[in-house]
Coordinates of C-alpha atoms in Angstrom, one line a residue:
M85 CA 72.2 59.3 61.1
H86 CA 69.0 61.2 61.8
T87 CA 70.0 61.6 65.4
L88 CA 73.4 62.9 64.5
T89 CA 72.0 65.4 62.1
R90 CA 69.6 66.7 64.8
F91 CA 72.4 66.9 67.3
R92 CA 74.5 69.0 64.9
K93 CA 71.7 71.5 64.5
E94 CA 71.0 71.7 68.2
E95 CA 71.8 75.2 69.6
G96 CA 71.0 74.6 73.3
G97 CA 73.9 75.7 75.5
A98 CA 75.6 77.7 72.7
A99 CA 75.2 80.9 74.6
M100 CA 76.9 79.4 77.7
V101 CA 79.9 78.3 75.6
E102 CA 80.2 81.7 74.0
A103 CA 79.9 83.5 77.3
A104 CA 82.6 81.3 78.8
I105 CA 85.0 82.0 75.9
S106 CA 84.2 85.8 76.0
M107 CA 84.5 86.0 79.8
T108 CA 87.9 84.3 79.7
L109 CA 89.2 86.7 77.1
L110 CA 87.7 89.7 78.9
L111 CA 89.2 88.6 82.2
I112 CA 92.7 88.3 80.7
L113 CA 92.3 91.7 79.1
T114 CA 91.2 93.3 82.3
L115 CA 93.9 91.7 84.4
G116 CA 96.4 92.7 81.7
F117 CA 95.5 96.4 82.0
V118 CA 95.9 96.1 85.8
D119 CA 99.3 94.4 85.6
F120 CA 100.6 96.7 82.9
G121 CA 99.4 99.7 84.9
Y122 CA 101.3 98.4 87.9
A123 CA 104.4 97.8 85.7
W124 CA 104.2 101.4 84.6
Y125 CA 104.2 102.4 88.3
Q126 CA 107.3 100.3 88.9
W127 CA 109.0 101.9 86.0
N128 CA 108.3 105.4 87.3
A129 CA 109.3 104.4 90.9
A130 CA 112.6 103.0 89.7
T131 CA 113.3 106.1 87.6
K132 CA 112.6 108.3 90.7
A133 CA 114.8 106.0 92.8
V134 CA 117.9 106.5 90.6
E135 CA 117.3 110.2 90.6
I136 CA 117.2 110.3 94.4
G137 CA 120.2 107.9 94.6
A138 CA 122.3 110.2 92.4
R139 CA 121.2 113.3 94.4
M140 CA 122.1 111.5 97.7
A141 CA 125.4 110.4 96.3
S142 CA 126.3 114.0 95.2
I143 CA 125.9 115.3 98.8
S144 CA 127.1 112.3 100.8
T145 CA 130.4 110.8 101.7
P146 CA 131.5 108.5 98.8
I147 CA 130.6 104.9 99.1
V148 CA 134.2 104.2 100.0
P149 CA 136.3 107.0 101.5
E150 CA 139.3 106.3 99.3
I151 CA 137.4 107.9 96.4
A152 CA 137.7 111.3 98.0
A153 CA 141.5 111.1 97.6
A154 CA 141.3 110.0 94.0
G155 CA 142.7 112.2 91.1
I156 CA 145.9 113.3 92.8
A157 CA 147.8 115.6 90.5
T158 CA 151.6 116.0 90.5
T159 CA 151.5 119.8 91.0
P160 CA 149.3 121.4 93.6
G161 CA 146.6 123.5 92.0
D162 CA 146.6 121.5 88.7
P163 CA 143.2 120.5 87.4
I164 CA 142.2 116.8 87.7
P165 CA 142.4 115.5 84.1
V166 CA 139.4 114.0 82.4
G167 CA 139.4 110.2 82.8
N168 CA 142.0 110.4 85.6
Y169 CA 139.9 107.9 87.6
D170 CA 136.7 106.0 87.1
Y171 CA 135.3 104.0 90.0
T172 CA 132.4 101.6 89.7
C173 CA 130.8 100.3 92.8
N174 CA 128.5 97.2 92.3
G175 CA 125.9 96.4 95.0
A176 CA 125.6 92.8 93.7
T177 CA 129.3 92.0 94.5
N178 CA 129.7 94.7 97.2
T179 CA 133.0 95.8 95.6
C180 CA 134.4 98.8 93.8
S181 CA 136.9 98.8 90.9
C182 CA 138.8 101.7 89.3
V183 CA 140.6 102.4 86.1
G184 CA 142.8 105.4 85.5
T185 CA 146.1 106.8 86.7
G186 CA 144.5 108.7 89.6
C187 CA 142.9 105.7 91.2
V188 CA 143.4 105.2 94.9
P189 CA 143.3 101.5 95.9
I190 CA 140.1 100.4 97.7
V191 CA 140.6 98.7 101.0
T192 CA 137.2 99.6 102.5
V193 CA 134.0 97.6 102.1
P194 CA 131.5 99.7 100.1
D195 CA 128.7 101.2 102.2
F196 CA 125.6 101.8 100.1
S197 CA 123.3 102.6 103.1
K198 CA 123.3 106.4 102.8
I199 CA 122.3 106.3 99.1
F200 CA 120.0 103.3 99.5
R201 CA 118.3 104.0 102.9
G202 CA 118.8 107.8 103.2
D203 CA 118.8 108.9 106.9
A204 CA 116.7 105.9 108.0
T205 CA 118.6 104.0 110.8
G206 CA 116.0 101.4 111.9
I207 CA 116.0 97.7 111.4
G208 CA 115.5 96.1 108.0
T209 CA 116.5 96.7 104.4
C210 CA 114.4 99.8 104.1
P211 CA 113.5 101.2 107.6
P212 CA 110.7 103.8 107.9
L213 CA 111.7 107.4 108.1
A214 CA 111.4 109.4 111.2
A215 CA 110.4 113.1 111.2
G216 CA 112.9 115.2 109.4
Q217 CA 114.9 112.3 107.9
R218 CA 115.7 112.3 104.2
P219 CA 114.5 109.4 102.1
G220 CA 116.8 107.0 100.1
M221 CA 116.2 105.0 97.0
C222 CA 114.3 102.2 98.7
H223 CA 111.6 104.6 99.9
F224 CA 110.6 105.4 96.4
F225 CA 110.9 101.8 95.1
P226 CA 110.3 99.4 98.0
M227 CA 111.1 96.3 95.9
L228 CA 114.6 97.5 95.3
Q229 CA 117.6 95.7 96.9
P230 CA 121.2 97.0 97.4
A231 CA 122.3 94.3 94.9
N232 CA 120.4 96.2 92.2
V233 CA 122.4 99.4 92.5
I234 CA 125.5 100.5 90.7
V235 CA 127.2 103.8 91.6
R236 CA 130.0 105.2 89.4
Y237 CA 132.3 108.1 90.2
S238 CA 134.4 109.4 87.3
A239 CA 136.7 112.4 86.7
T240 CA 135.4 114.7 84.0
G241 CA 137.9 117.6 84.5
L242 CA 136.3 119.3 87.4
G243 CA 138.2 120.2 90.6
Y244 CA 141.9 120.5 91.2
Q245 CA 144.7 119.2 93.4
T246 CA 144.6 120.6 97.0
R247 CA 140.9 121.5 96.7
P248 CA 139.2 120.8 100.1
G249 CA 137.3 117.5 99.7
G250 CA 139.2 116.4 96.6
S251 CA 138.2 116.6 93.0
V252 CA 134.6 116.9 91.8
P253 CA 133.4 113.6 90.3
T254 CA 130.6 113.0 88.0
I255 CA 128.3 110.5 89.7
T256 CA 126.0 108.0 87.9
V257 CA 123.5 105.8 89.7
S258 CA 122.0 103.0 87.7
L259 CA 120.0 99.8 88.3
Q260 CA 120.7 96.2 87.4
G261 CA 118.8 92.9 87.5
V262 CA 115.4 94.4 88.3
T263 CA 112.4 92.5 87.0
F264 CA 108.9 93.7 86.6
Q265 CA 106.4 92.2 89.1
F266 CA 103.3 90.8 87.4
F267 CA 100.6 89.4 89.7
F268 CA 98.3 88.0 87.2
L269 CA 100.1 87.8 83.8
G270 CA 103.1 86.3 85.5
A271 CA 101.2 83.1 86.4
L272 CA 98.9 83.0 83.3
L273 CA 101.3 83.9 80.5
G274 CA 104.7 83.7 82.0
F275 CA 105.5 87.4 82.2
S276 CA 107.3 87.1 85.5
N277 CA 110.8 87.1 83.9
I278 CA 110.7 90.4 82.0
T279 CA 113.8 92.5 83.0
M280 CA 113.3 96.2 83.5
P281 CA 115.3 98.2 81.0
S282 CA 118.4 99.8 82.3
M283 CA 118.0 103.3 83.6
L284 CA 120.4 105.8 85.1
S285 CA 120.8 109.3 86.5
T286 CA 124.0 111.4 86.3
V287 CA 124.8 114.5 88.5
T288 CA 127.9 116.4 89.5
G289 CA 129.3 115.9 93.0
E290 CA 128.6 118.7 95.4
D291 CA 129.6 119.0 99.1
Q292 CA 130.5 115.3 99.6
K293 CA 131.0 114.9 103.3
S294 CA 130.0 112.5 106.2
T295 CA 127.5 114.8 107.8
W296 CA 124.7 116.9 106.5
P297 CA 123.5 120.3 107.6

């Protein structure tokens, strides 16, 4: 009993135990700041990517050429009615669907390359840009994949029948299925499955054609 009482009062090694506990908590806190800082960068990069994607879509040939003929009115010169067509092109399924009386059936496989890769024509998902080439979404957010991209073309009452180039769609680019990448917290605390909140950018179509000046 005397030995047990003396053992309970012994303080040798207490500093080492306290230091081990403190260092563990401090390490997790430090790595947490690093990981959340990187997550903030990913959020900003994804936001910029959808802005660039919407801009690219507004000045490029539609993902499928049939969209350019959508919104046909019965009388030449009539405005294209609001809601006359609404195309949604999904990179995950590589398909486009449409609702509305002005829809033109899609028979072409969607091509996301101009929006996703910009002018880059090299090998790989996101080839490096040559001098003078315009960047795509992947150049602002390298972790992005075409399957993460949704592009929507909808009629909002702009443009008219017989207008060169068709009606003027409202274009929305958004992301789906993007998860934050945590290097440290993902392994320590299981943060690797946090999905990035949905984000989108909407613009009005401009000179949508196959070549740029």
